[in-house]
N, CA and C of each residue as an Amber inpcrd file, in Angstrom:
protein
   615
  10.3330000  95.4670000  69.6130000  11.2440000  95.6540000  69.0410000
  10.9640000  96.6380000  67.4910000  11.5830000  97.7250000  67.1190000
  10.9450000  97.9860000  65.7590000  10.9960000  97.1260000  65.4030000
  10.7430000  97.3060000  63.6730000  10.4780000  96.7130000  62.5380000
  11.3600000  96.3740000  61.7300000  11.8170000  97.4200000  61.9230000
  13.6590000  97.8910000  61.3570000  15.0870000  97.0340000  62.1520000
  14.1900000  96.6450000  63.3550000  14.7150000  95.5670000  64.1270000
  15.4810000  94.5490000  63.7470000  13.4560000  94.4460000  63.8500000
  13.4930000  92.5060000  63.6610000  13.9700000  92.7840000  62.1540000
  13.7450000  92.7100000  61.3520000  14.4620000  93.1390000  59.7740000
  15.3400000  92.2480000  59.5430000  17.0410000  93.4500000  60.4760000
  17.9750000  93.4330000  60.7410000  18.9050000  91.2460000  60.6750000
  17.3910000  91.7930000  62.6360000  18.0310000  90.3820000  63.3400000
  17.8740000  89.6790000  62.4470000  16.5250000  89.2040000  61.8400000
  16.2910000  88.0310000  60.9030000  17.9380000  88.0700000  59.4470000
  17.7500000  89.0770000  59.2170000  18.9270000  89.2760000  57.9960000
  20.1620000  88.2800000  58.5920000  19.9180000  88.4570000  59.6240000
  21.6600000  88.1130000  60.5270000  21.7150000  87.0900000  60.5590000
  20.3570000  86.6930000  60.9250000  20.5440000  85.5700000  61.6520000
  20.6530000  84.0130000  59.8240000  20.3690000  84.3590000  58.7090000
  20.0130000  83.7680000  58.1890000  21.6320000  83.4820000  57.2920000
  22.2900000  85.2700000  57.6400000  23.4810000  85.6000000  57.2140000
  24.5650000  84.4900000  58.0790000  24.1730000  83.8480000  59.1120000
  25.1760000  83.4520000  59.9940000  24.7030000  81.8670000  60.0560000
  23.5960000  81.3230000  59.7610000  22.7660000  80.1940000  58.7340000
  23.5870000  79.9370000  57.3300000  23.9600000  81.0320000  56.8210000
  24.8210000  80.5430000  55.4200000  26.2690000  80.3170000  55.8920000
  26.1710000  81.3830000  57.0260000  28.0630000  80.8280000  57.2050000
  28.4350000  79.9050000  57.8180000  27.6790000  78.9270000  58.4990000
  27.3510000  77.8890000  59.4230000  27.0430000  76.9020000  58.6160000
  26.1940000  76.9330000  57.3620000  26.1870000  75.8210000  56.9490000
  26.9860000  75.0760000  55.5530000  27.4960000  76.3830000  55.2270000
  28.7650000  76.1780000  54.1040000  28.5560000  75.6100000  52.8910000
  29.0350000  74.6100000  52.1360000  28.7210000  73.6040000  51.1770000
  29.5970000  73.7290000  51.1360000  29.4880000  72.7470000  49.5230000
  31.1320000  71.6520000  48.8590000  30.3800000  71.0810000  47.6740000
  31.4880000  69.8240000  47.6470000  31.5530000  68.9410000  46.4920000
  30.6670000  67.6160000  47.0060000  30.2710000  66.5660000  47.6240000
  30.8010000  65.1700000  47.7200000  30.7080000  64.3870000  46.9840000
  30.3010000  63.0540000  47.3370000  30.8680000  61.9650000  46.3860000
  30.0860000  60.2310000  46.8340000  29.8930000  59.9480000  46.3610000
  29.8160000  57.9570000  46.3290000  30.8060000  57.6010000  45.4240000
  31.8820000  56.9080000  46.2250000  32.5860000  56.4760000  45.4640000
  33.5530000  54.9320000  46.2310000  33.7720000  54.5290000  45.1070000
  33.7240000  53.3850000  45.7940000  35.3550000  52.9630000  44.3470000
  36.0930000  51.1340000  44.1320000  36.5900000  50.7200000  43.2800000
  35.9170000  49.5740000  43.3520000  34.9110000  49.4010000  42.0330000
  35.1260000  48.0150000  42.1720000  35.1150000  46.8000000  42.0460000
  34.9520000  46.4960000  42.8730000  35.2500000  44.7050000  42.5400000
  35.6420000  43.5150000  41.6830000  36.5860000  43.2440000  40.8040000
  36.6340000  42.3130000  39.3670000  35.3540000  41.4760000  39.3250000
  34.8110000  41.3600000  38.0550000  33.6490000  40.6380000  37.9820000
  34.1300000  39.5540000  38.1300000  34.5690000  38.4060000  37.6780000
  35.3630000  37.8430000  37.2950000  36.2630000  36.7060000  38.8090000
  36.1170000  37.9510000  39.8240000  36.9300000  37.1340000  41.1920000
  35.6860000  37.1710000  42.3120000  34.3280000  37.9700000  42.2180000
  33.6740000  38.4180000  42.2910000  32.5980000  37.7040000  42.5200000
  32.4000000  36.9560000  40.8010000  31.1450000  35.9210000  40.8700000
  32.0830000  34.3210000  41.5710000  32.2850000  34.0480000  41.7910000
  32.9130000  32.7720000  42.4630000  32.5970000  32.4520000  43.7600000
  32.1880000  34.1490000  44.2340000  31.7030000  34.4450000  45.8440000
  30.1560000  33.9290000  46.1760000  30.0840000  33.5210000  47.3020000
  28.5520000  33.5790000  47.9710000  28.4610000  33.9640000  49.7210000
  27.8890000  35.1820000  49.8830000  28.2630000  35.8030000  51.2110000
  27.8770000  34.6060000  52.2650000  28.2730000  34.7730000  53.0960000
  28.5490000  33.7100000  54.8550000  28.0070000  34.4180000  55.8330000
  28.4770000  35.3370000  55.1950000  28.3540000  36.6870000  56.6560000
  28.8230000  37.9090000  56.4050000  28.2130000  38.8450000  57.2570000
  28.4250000  40.7750000  56.8140000  29.2470000  40.1550000  58.7720000
  30.1460000  41.5260000  58.8930000  30.4740000  41.4300000  60.0540000
  30.4830000  43.2850000  60.4450000  29.9210000  43.6340000  60.7120000
  30.2880000  45.3920000  60.9530000  30.8320000  45.8000000  62.4040000
  31.9990000  46.5230000  62.6530000  33.1120000  47.2250000  63.4550000
  32.7830000  48.4790000  63.4180000  32.4470000  49.2160000  63.9960000
  32.3350000  50.7880000  64.7010000  32.9310000  51.6250000  66.4930000
  33.8060000  51.4520000  65.4910000  34.8910000  51.5650000  66.8970000
  34.8090000  52.8420000  67.7630000  35.1520000  52.1700000  68.8640000
  34.6020000  52.9450000  69.7120000  35.5880000  54.8150000  69.9500000
  36.2330000  54.3630000  69.6620000  36.9990000  55.7110000  69.0970000
  36.6430000  57.2790000  68.2890000  35.2600000  56.3810000  67.7980000
  34.5390000  57.5070000  67.3960000  34.0300000  58.5900000  67.9260000
  34.2370000  59.7450000  67.5370000  33.2170000  60.4260000  68.7230000
  31.7960000  61.1270000  68.4290000  31.4840000  60.3670000  69.2330000
  29.5470000  60.6950000  69.2750000  29.2670000  62.2360000  69.7730000
  28.8560000  62.8650000  68.8040000  27.8190000  63.9460000  69.2650000
  26.0220000  64.3740000  69.6240000  25.2750000  64.3220000  70.1180000
  24.2370000  65.2840000  71.2000000  23.8610000  66.8050000  70.7220000
  24.5220000  67.5420000  70.5430000  24.0170000  68.6820000  70.5090000
  23.5590000  69.0870000  69.7270000  22.5590000  69.4740000  69.9130000
  21.4090000  70.8570000  69.5480000  21.3020000  71.8080000  68.3890000
  22.8710000  71.1980000  67.5620000  23.3720000  72.5280000  66.7320000
  22.5690000  71.7890000  64.9010000  23.3810000  73.0560000  64.0150000
  22.8700000  72.8200000  62.6670000  24.1900000  71.3040000  62.1810000
  25.4140000  71.9710000  62.6720000  26.3690000  71.3830000  62.3000000
  27.3880000  70.3690000  63.3810000  26.9320000  69.5060000  63.9450000
  28.2090000  69.7910000  65.3090000  28.7800000  68.6700000  64.6830000
  30.2630000  69.0240000  65.4370000  31.5230000  67.9900000  65.2510000
  31.6960000  66.8610000  65.4740000  31.9920000  66.3680000  64.5840000
  31.6930000  65.0670000  65.3920000  32.0100000  64.0780000  64.3120000
  32.6460000  62.4220000  64.3150000  32.4690000  61.3570000  63.7170000
  31.0450000  60.9590000  63.5820000  29.6920000  60.4410000  64.7420000
  28.8120000  60.3770000  64.9920000  27.1880000  61.0090000  64.9350000
  26.8640000  61.5110000  64.1040000  25.4940000  62.0250000  64.3790000
  24.8030000  61.1580000  64.3380000  23.7330000  60.5630000  64.6320000
  22.7740000  59.9830000  64.4930000  21.3650000  60.3200000  65.1080000
  19.9470000  60.7910000  65.0480000  19.6250000  61.3070000  65.8520000
  17.8740000  60.1560000  65.8780000  17.4770000  59.2920000  65.3190000
  16.3200000  58.8560000  64.6660000  15.6740000  57.7910000  66.3790000
  17.2870000  56.8900000  66.5060000  17.0860000  55.6890000  67.2280000
  16.8610000  57.2100000  68.3790000  16.5490000  56.6220000  69.9460000
  15.9710000  56.5680000  70.5750000  18.1970000  56.7230000  71.6820000
  17.8700000  58.0860000  72.3800000  19.2150000  57.9780000  73.1000000
  19.8440000  56.6280000  73.6450000  20.8510000  56.8920000  72.9450000
  21.2990000  55.4690000  73.9720000  22.7870000  55.0810000  72.5870000
  23.4230000  53.6740000  72.8050000  24.7760000  53.0260000  72.2740000
  24.4180000  53.9550000  71.1000000  24.8090000  54.5270000  70.6220000
  25.1030000  55.6820000  68.7970000  25.9500000  54.6140000  68.0840000
  26.8370000  53.2800000  69.3580000  27.2940000  53.7630000  67.8770000
  27.0500000  51.3470000  67.4150000  26.3940000  51.4060000  69.0470000
  25.6950000  49.9860000  68.2770000  24.2550000  50.4100000  66.9870000
  23.5840000  51.2010000  67.3740000  22.3690000  51.2640000  66.4330000
  23.2860000  52.2930000  64.9200000  24.3180000  52.7120000  65.2050000
  24.9600000  52.6570000  63.6080000  25.2250000  51.1610000  62.9350000
  25.9350000  50.5500000  63.4890000  26.6890000  49.5070000  63.4290000
  25.2930000  48.4350000  62.9760000  24.1480000  49.0210000  63.4840000
  23.0000000  47.8420000  63.3560000  21.8390000  48.7740000  61.8780000
  22.6680000  49.0240000  61.2150000  22.5530000  50.2480000  59.7960000
  23.0970000  50.0660000  58.9330000  24.4390000  50.0760000  58.9110000
  24.9320000  49.9850000  58.3040000  24.9790000  48.3730000  58.1920000
  25.1110000  47.2490000  58.6120000  24.6550000  45.6840000  58.9680000
  23.9950000  45.6010000  57.7500000  22.1100000  46.1040000  58.5190000
  21.2850000  46.2960000  57.7610000  21.2240000  46.2780000  55.9020000
  22.0290000  47.4870000  55.8360000  22.7000000  47.7520000  53.7170000
  23.4410000  46.7070000  53.9260000  24.1330000  46.2340000  54.2370000
  25.6180000  45.5670000  53.7300000  24.8220000  44.0910000  53.0700000
  24.2010000  43.9590000  54.0980000  23.6530000  42.5610000  53.4740000
  22.5360000  42.5010000  52.9470000  21.2220000  43.9530000  51.7660000
  21.1170000  43.8790000  51.3720000  21.8220000  44.0510000  49.9210000
  22.7980000  44.9900000  50.1820000  23.9520000  45.1060000  49.2990000
  23.9000000  44.4140000  48.4130000  24.4320000  43.6170000  49.3420000
  25.2450000  41.6610000  48.8060000  24.9060000  40.8250000  48.3710000
  23.5530000  41.0150000  48.8260000  22.5680000  39.6980000  47.1290000
  22.4620000  39.5960000  46.3920000  22.4460000  38.2550000  45.7270000
  23.0550000  38.6150000  44.6230000  23.8800000  36.9290000  43.6990000
  24.5630000  36.8950000  45.2300000  26.2050000  36.3250000  44.2590000
  25.6130000  34.1200000  43.6240000  25.9060000  34.0680000  43.6310000
  24.8840000  32.9670000  43.6300000  27.3680000  31.7000000  43.5230000
  28.4520000  31.9260000  43.5910000  29.7970000  31.5050000  43.5580000
  29.8080000  30.4590000  44.8610000  30.2550000  29.3550000  44.5340000
  30.4420000  28.3020000  45.5150000  31.6810000  28.9290000  46.7820000
  32.6650000  29.8060000  47.1560000  33.1860000  30.3080000  47.7030000
  32.8240000  30.7530000  48.8860000  32.1080000  30.5820000  49.8320000
  31.9550000  31.1570000  51.2930000  32.3600000  32.3570000  51.2910000
  32.3730000  33.3310000  51.4830000  33.2450000  35.0580000  52.1330000
  32.2700000  35.5420000  53.3550000  33.2980000  36.1490000  53.4260000
  32.9980000  37.1750000  54.9920000  32.9000000  38.6320000  54.4030000
  32.4040000  39.6250000  54.5870000  32.5530000  40.9860000  54.1500000
  32.6470000  42.0450000  55.9690000  34.1630000  41.9040000  55.9560000
  34.1460000  42.6140000  57.2160000  33.9390000  44.8630000  56.8470000
  33.1170000  44.8640000  57.2960000  32.9700000  46.1950000  57.4740000
  33.7860000  47.0550000  58.4140000  34.0470000  48.0090000  58.3480000
  34.5530000  48.9120000  60.0740000  34.5890000  50.7740000  59.6210000
  33.0490000  50.6970000  60.7050000  32.5220000  52.8030000  59.9460000
  33.7220000  53.9340000  60.1230000  34.1840000  54.3060000  59.7570000
  34.6880000  55.3300000  59.8340000  33.7530000  56.6280000  60.2410000
  32.6110000  56.9830000  59.7340000  32.0640000  58.1040000  59.6570000
  30.3470000  57.8150000  59.2100000  29.3740000  58.2890000  60.3870000
  28.2840000  58.1170000  60.0240000  27.6800000  59.2880000  60.0270000
  27.5530000  60.5210000  59.3280000  27.0190000  61.7640000  59.7540000
  25.3030000  62.2940000  59.3550000  24.4520000  62.1730000  59.8980000
  23.2210000  62.3340000  59.3740000  22.9480000  63.5150000  59.7770000
  21.5340000  63.9710000  58.9960000  21.2960000  66.1640000  60.2350000
  20.9520000  65.5050000  61.4010000  20.9830000  66.6700000  62.5570000
  20.8420000  66.7120000  63.6210000  19.3920000  67.2680000  62.9230000
  17.7370000  67.3540000  64.0100000  16.9270000  67.5010000  63.9490000
  16.1800000  69.3670000  63.8370000  17.4710000  69.8090000  64.2500000
  17.4820000  71.4780000  64.5020000  17.7370000  70.9330000  62.4530000
  18.3610000  70.2560000  62.2090000  19.3640000  71.0240000  61.0480000
  17.6210000  70.5520000  60.3510000  17.2130000  69.8320000  60.4150000
  16.5050000  68.5940000  59.4800000  15.1690000  69.8290000  59.1310000
  14.5240000  70.7090000  60.3310000  13.9480000  71.3020000  60.7110000
  13.3280000  72.3290000  59.9440000  15.2980000  73.0300000  59.0840000
  16.0560000  74.6290000  59.0240000  14.9840000  74.8560000  58.0970000
  14.4460000  76.1020000  57.4070000  13.6810000  76.5840000  56.5350000
  14.4080000  76.0340000  55.0410000  15.3240000  75.9320000  55.2520000
  16.0840000  75.8480000  53.8590000  16.4870000  73.8990000  54.0180000
  16.3900000  73.8490000  51.8680000  16.3630000  72.2020000  51.9670000
  17.7260000  72.1240000  51.8820000  18.1840000  71.2410000  52.6140000
  20.1930000  71.6560000  52.8220000  20.1010000  70.2300000  53.3180000
  21.2130000  69.8820000  53.0060000  21.9960000  68.4490000  54.0000000
  22.9290000  67.8790000  52.9970000  23.3640000  66.6420000  54.8300000
  24.1030000  65.2390000  53.9640000  24.5660000  64.9220000  54.6460000
  23.9290000  63.3360000  54.4430000  24.1010000  62.5320000  54.9600000
  25.9830000  61.5620000  54.0210000  26.7640000  62.0530000  55.4650000
  27.7690000  61.6970000  55.1800000  28.4180000  60.0600000  55.8180000
  28.5240000  58.6530000  55.0020000  28.7640000  57.5070000  55.9860000
  30.0470000  56.9360000  54.6410000  31.0230000  56.8170000  55.4980000
  32.3230000  56.2820000  55.4460000  32.5700000  55.0830000  55.8660000
  33.1210000  53.9750000  55.0180000  33.2030000  53.2660000  55.3470000
  34.8950000  52.1710000  54.9260000  35.4360000  51.7620000  55.6640000
  36.4390000  50.6320000  54.7130000  35.8600000  48.8090000  55.1430000
  36.3100000  48.4760000  53.7780000  34.9480000  47.2770000  53.8880000
  36.6310000  46.3620000  53.2700000  36.0240000  44.6540000  53.5800000
  37.1600000  43.7720000  53.3250000  37.0390000  42.7460000  52.7550000
  36.7270000  41.9050000  52.1640000  36.4900000  40.3400000  52.0060000
  37.2690000  39.5750000  52.2950000  37.5660000  38.7290000  52.6690000
  37.6640000  37.6080000  53.1780000  37.3450000  35.9500000  53.0140000
  37.8420000  34.9020000  52.7510000  37.5660000  33.5900000  53.0390000
  36.9060000  33.1010000  53.9770000  35.0660000  32.7150000  54.0960000
  35.0070000  32.0620000  55.3990000  35.8240000  31.0960000  55.9360000
  36.3770000  30.0070000  55.1770000  37.0790000  29.2410000  55.7230000
  38.3960000  28.7120000  56.3700000  39.2190000  29.5680000  55.2970000
  40.5140000  30.0780000  55.8300000  41.1270000  30.8560000  56.1930000
  40.1670000  32.3370000  56.0930000  40.3010000  33.6360000  56.4560000
  41.4040000  33.8890000  55.7350000  41.4240000  33.8060000  54.5560000
  42.5830000  34.1380000  53.3560000  41.5200000  35.4700000  53.4000000
  43.1380000  36.3790000  52.8750000  42.3320000  37.8570000  52.7100000
  42.0950000  37.7300000  50.2720000  40.7260000  38.1520000  50.5310000
  40.4490000  37.6650000  49.0140000  40.5800000  38.9220000  48.4740000
  39.9280000  40.4790000  49.2830000  39.6380000  42.2200000  48.2070000
  40.7410000  42.3970000  49.8200000  41.6480000  43.1280000  49.9480000
  42.3980000  44.0740000  51.2680000  41.2420000  45.2970000  50.4820000
  41.6520000  45.7500000  52.3050000  40.3990000  46.6460000  52.9330000
  40.7390000  48.1830000  51.7450000  39.5230000  48.4930000  51.7340000
  39.4170000  49.3180000  50.6780000  38.1440000  50.4780000  51.8530000
  38.8650000  51.6210000  50.7730000  37.8450000  52.7520000  51.3850000
  36.4570000  53.3460000  50.4990000  35.2550000  52.9840000  50.9780000
  33.8850000  53.7450000  50.3840000  33.4410000  54.2020000  51.0700000
  32.8520000  55.2760000  49.8540000  32.4080000  57.0150000  50.5890000
  30.8690000  56.7240000  50.1550000  30.2370000  56.5720000  50.5860000
  28.3610000  57.0220000  50.4180000  27.9320000  57.9110000  50.5680000
  27.8220000  58.9900000  50.9060000  27.6710000  60.7530000  50.7440000
  25.7610000  60.4330000  49.9450000  25.3160000  60.8330000  50.2270000
  24.3990000  61.1920000  49.8000000  23.0640000  62.6570000  50.1060000
  22.6340000  63.1440000  48.7430000  21.7140000  64.4430000  50.1650000
  20.6830000  64.4120000  50.4840000  20.1590000  64.6700000  52.1800000
  19.7850000  64.7390000  52.4460000  18.6760000  65.8720000  52.4780000
  17.5120000  64.6270000  53.0250000  16.2050000  66.4950000  53.2810000
  16.2080000  67.5510000  54.1680000  15.4800000  68.2170000  54.4270000
  15.6710000  68.6830000  55.4690000  13.8410000  69.9680000  54.8250000
  13.0040000  70.6660000  55.9380000  12.1370000  71.5000000  55.9480000
  11.1470000  71.4570000  55.5580000  10.1400000  71.9380000  54.4770000
   9.3040000  71.5050000  54.2010000   9.2290000  70.2210000  53.0250000
  10.6130000  69.9450000  52.0220000  10.2300000  68.6570000  51.2850000
  10.6960000  66.8620000  52.7030000  11.7420000  67.6260000  53.3800000
  11.2670000  66.1560000  54.3180000  10.3660000  65.7780000  55.2020000
   9.2460000  67.1450000  55.5910000   8.6440000  66.7780000  56.0930000
   7.4700000  66.4140000  55.1740000   7.0880000  66.6490000  54.0880000
   6.3570000  66.0400000  52.9520000   6.6880000  64.2470000  53.2720000
   8.2620000  64.3100000  53.1280000   8.3860000  62.6070000  52.6890000
   7.9070000  61.8840000  54.1340000   8.2100000  62.5010000  55.5310000
   7.6610000  61.7310000  56.4050000   7.0310000  60.9950000  56.2870000
   6.0560000  61.7440000  55.6380000   4.2840000  62.2000000  55.8920000
   4.3340000  60.5960000  54.8570000   5.2170000  60.4130000  54.3820000
   4.9590000  59.2420000  53.4330000   5.4840000  58.0260000  53.7560000
   5.7610000  58.1750000  54.9760000   7.1890000  56.6330000  55.4850000
   8.5040000  56.8990000  55.7090000   8.2700000  57.9720000  54.1640000
  10.8130000  57.7970000  53.9790000  10.4700000  58.2330000  55.8000000
  12.1290000  57.9760000  56.1700000  13.3860000  57.9840000  57.0870000
  14.3530000  59.1950000  56.7700000  15.4080000  59.2910000  57.9180000
  17.1850000  59.1710000  57.5300000  18.0060000  58.1020000  57.4780000
  16.4810000  57.4300000  58.1620000  17.1850000  55.8470000  58.2810000
  17.0720000  55.0150000  56.9150000  15.5730000  55.2210000  56.4010000
  15.4100000  54.6800000  54.9620000  16.4100000  55.4380000  54.2250000
  16.5740000  56.3760000  53.4890000  17.4130000  57.0610000  52.8860000
  18.6310000  56.7870000  52.7150000  19.2090000  56.4950000  54.0390000
  21.0890000  56.1890000  54.8100000  20.8200000  54.7670000  53.9820000
  20.2110000  53.5850000  54.5270000  20.3250000  52.2090000  54.2520000
  19.6090000  52.0760000  52.5350000  18.9620000  52.9220000  52.1220000
  19.2760000  52.5460000  50.3200000  20.3300000  52.7130000  49.7040000
  20.7740000  53.5340000  50.1060000  21.4860000  54.0820000  49.4070000
  23.2940000  53.1540000  49.6300000  23.7680000  53.0390000  50.7420000
  24.2720000  52.5950000  51.2230000  24.5750000  50.8760000  50.8520000
  22.9550000  50.6850000  50.5640000  22.8740000  48.7350000  50.2720000
  23.0510000  49.4880000  48.5990000  22.3330000  50.2510000  47.6570000
  22.8590000  50.6390000  46.3950000  24.3270000  50.7050000  45.9700000
  24.8200000  51.3290000  47.0260000  26.2600000  51.5970000  46.9700000
  27.1380000  50.1060000  46.9700000  27.1430000  49.2110000  48.1750000
  27.3560000  48.2630000  48.0500000  27.5250000  46.6580000  47.6360000
  25.7240000  46.8440000  46.5620000  25.5630000  46.4390000  44.8940000
  26.6910000  47.0940000  44.3880000  26.7940000  47.9860000  44.3100000
  27.4600000  48.6370000  42.5880000  29.0270000  48.6890000  42.6920000
  29.1670000  48.3990000  44.1580000  31.2220000  48.1450000  44.2310000
  31.3710000  46.3310000  43.7380000  30.1220000  45.5400000  44.8160000
  30.3290000  44.6220000  44.5980000  29.0980000  43.3540000  42.5360000
  28.9100000  44.5890000  42.3210000  29.2350000  44.5350000  40.9270000
  27.3880000  43.5090000  40.8270000  26.9880000  43.9460000  41.3720000
  24.9960000  43.3120000  41.9930000  24.9100000  43.9500000  41.7180000
  25.0770000  45.1200000  40.7170000  24.0350000  46.2210000  40.8370000
  24.4490000  47.0610000  40.0530000  23.4190000  48.3920000  39.8560000
  24.2780000  49.4660000  38.7110000  25.0770000  50.2700000  39.1680000
  26.1250000  51.0290000  38.7300000  27.4290000  51.3030000  39.3290000
  26.6990000  52.6570000  39.5380000  26.7380000  53.0370000  41.2820000
  26.7500000  54.3460000  42.8230000  27.4040000  55.0490000  42.6700000
  28.7980000  55.2580000  41.6570000  29.3830000  56.2040000  42.0310000
  28.5700000  58.0350000  41.7060000  28.9750000  58.5700000  42.4130000
  28.9880000  60.1900000  41.5680000  29.1400000  61.1620000  42.4340000
  29.2740000  62.2200000  41.7330000  29.4970000  63.0410000  42.7700000
  28.0330000  64.4140000  42.8750000  27.9930000  65.0900000  43.9670000
  27.0800000  66.1970000  43.8780000  27.3970000  67.7500000  44.2400000
  26.6550000  68.9750000  44.4150000  26.9630000  69.6200000  45.1190000
  25.9290000  70.0960000  46.1760000  26.3720000  70.2740000  47.2700000
  25.6070000  70.9740000  47.8340000  25.5450000  71.3860000  48.9640000
  25.3590000  72.4640000  49.5150000  25.1070000  73.2040000  50.8960000
  25.4630000  71.9810000  52.7050000  26.0340000  72.2720000  52.9370000
  25.4100000  70.5590000  54.1360000  27.2830000  70.6800000  54.6580000
  26.9960000  69.4650000  55.7250000  28.4120000  69.1050000  56.3880000
  29.0650000  69.0280000  56.0760000
C-alpha cells in the first residue's frame, strides 16, 4: 500500500469515528426532596428493579444501540449486574437519615449505558456514562407513597484512551466511576450531600 493511500485511509477512519461518536449536551438532573420531609425519614430498604424489557447489547462496537451496555463484569445476566451496581450506589447515597419514619426507596432503571471496551480503548478521550432511573419513596410500614415516582438522570463523562489506561493503573474502573456518581446524585437528591446537578458537553452516546 502506498503512503498516500495509507494516509487517506487513516483520514477516512478518523472521519467515520467522528461521525459515529457525535456529541451533545448531557446532564445530571433531579427534583430535590423537600428538606422538611426527608428529615423525618430513616432508610429501611432499597429495592432496585431492572426490567427485562430493557435491551442489552454485547456488540463490539463504539456505540451500540441498546438500553444496557455493560462489559466490566463477566458475561452473564446484565440486568442483575446493573441492579447490583445501582443497589450499592443508592445505599451509599441514602446514608445519613436520622428520622423516626422507616422508608423504602424503590428504583427502576430505565437506562444504563457505559462504554464498550472498543470505545474505551480508542485513542480519543471521549464518551459518556448514561444512567437513568425512576425513584419512589414509600412508608416501610404502611406502603403509603411519601414521594411519587420521579425521574433522575445521572450522566457523567466517561474516560477513554490514555486517560483511562492511567486511571485503571490506579484502580479506577468504569464501575467505580458510575457507582460514585450515582451515589453522589442520590445524596444530592435526598439532601444528604451537595447538589450534584449540572450539565456538560462531550462527544459520546
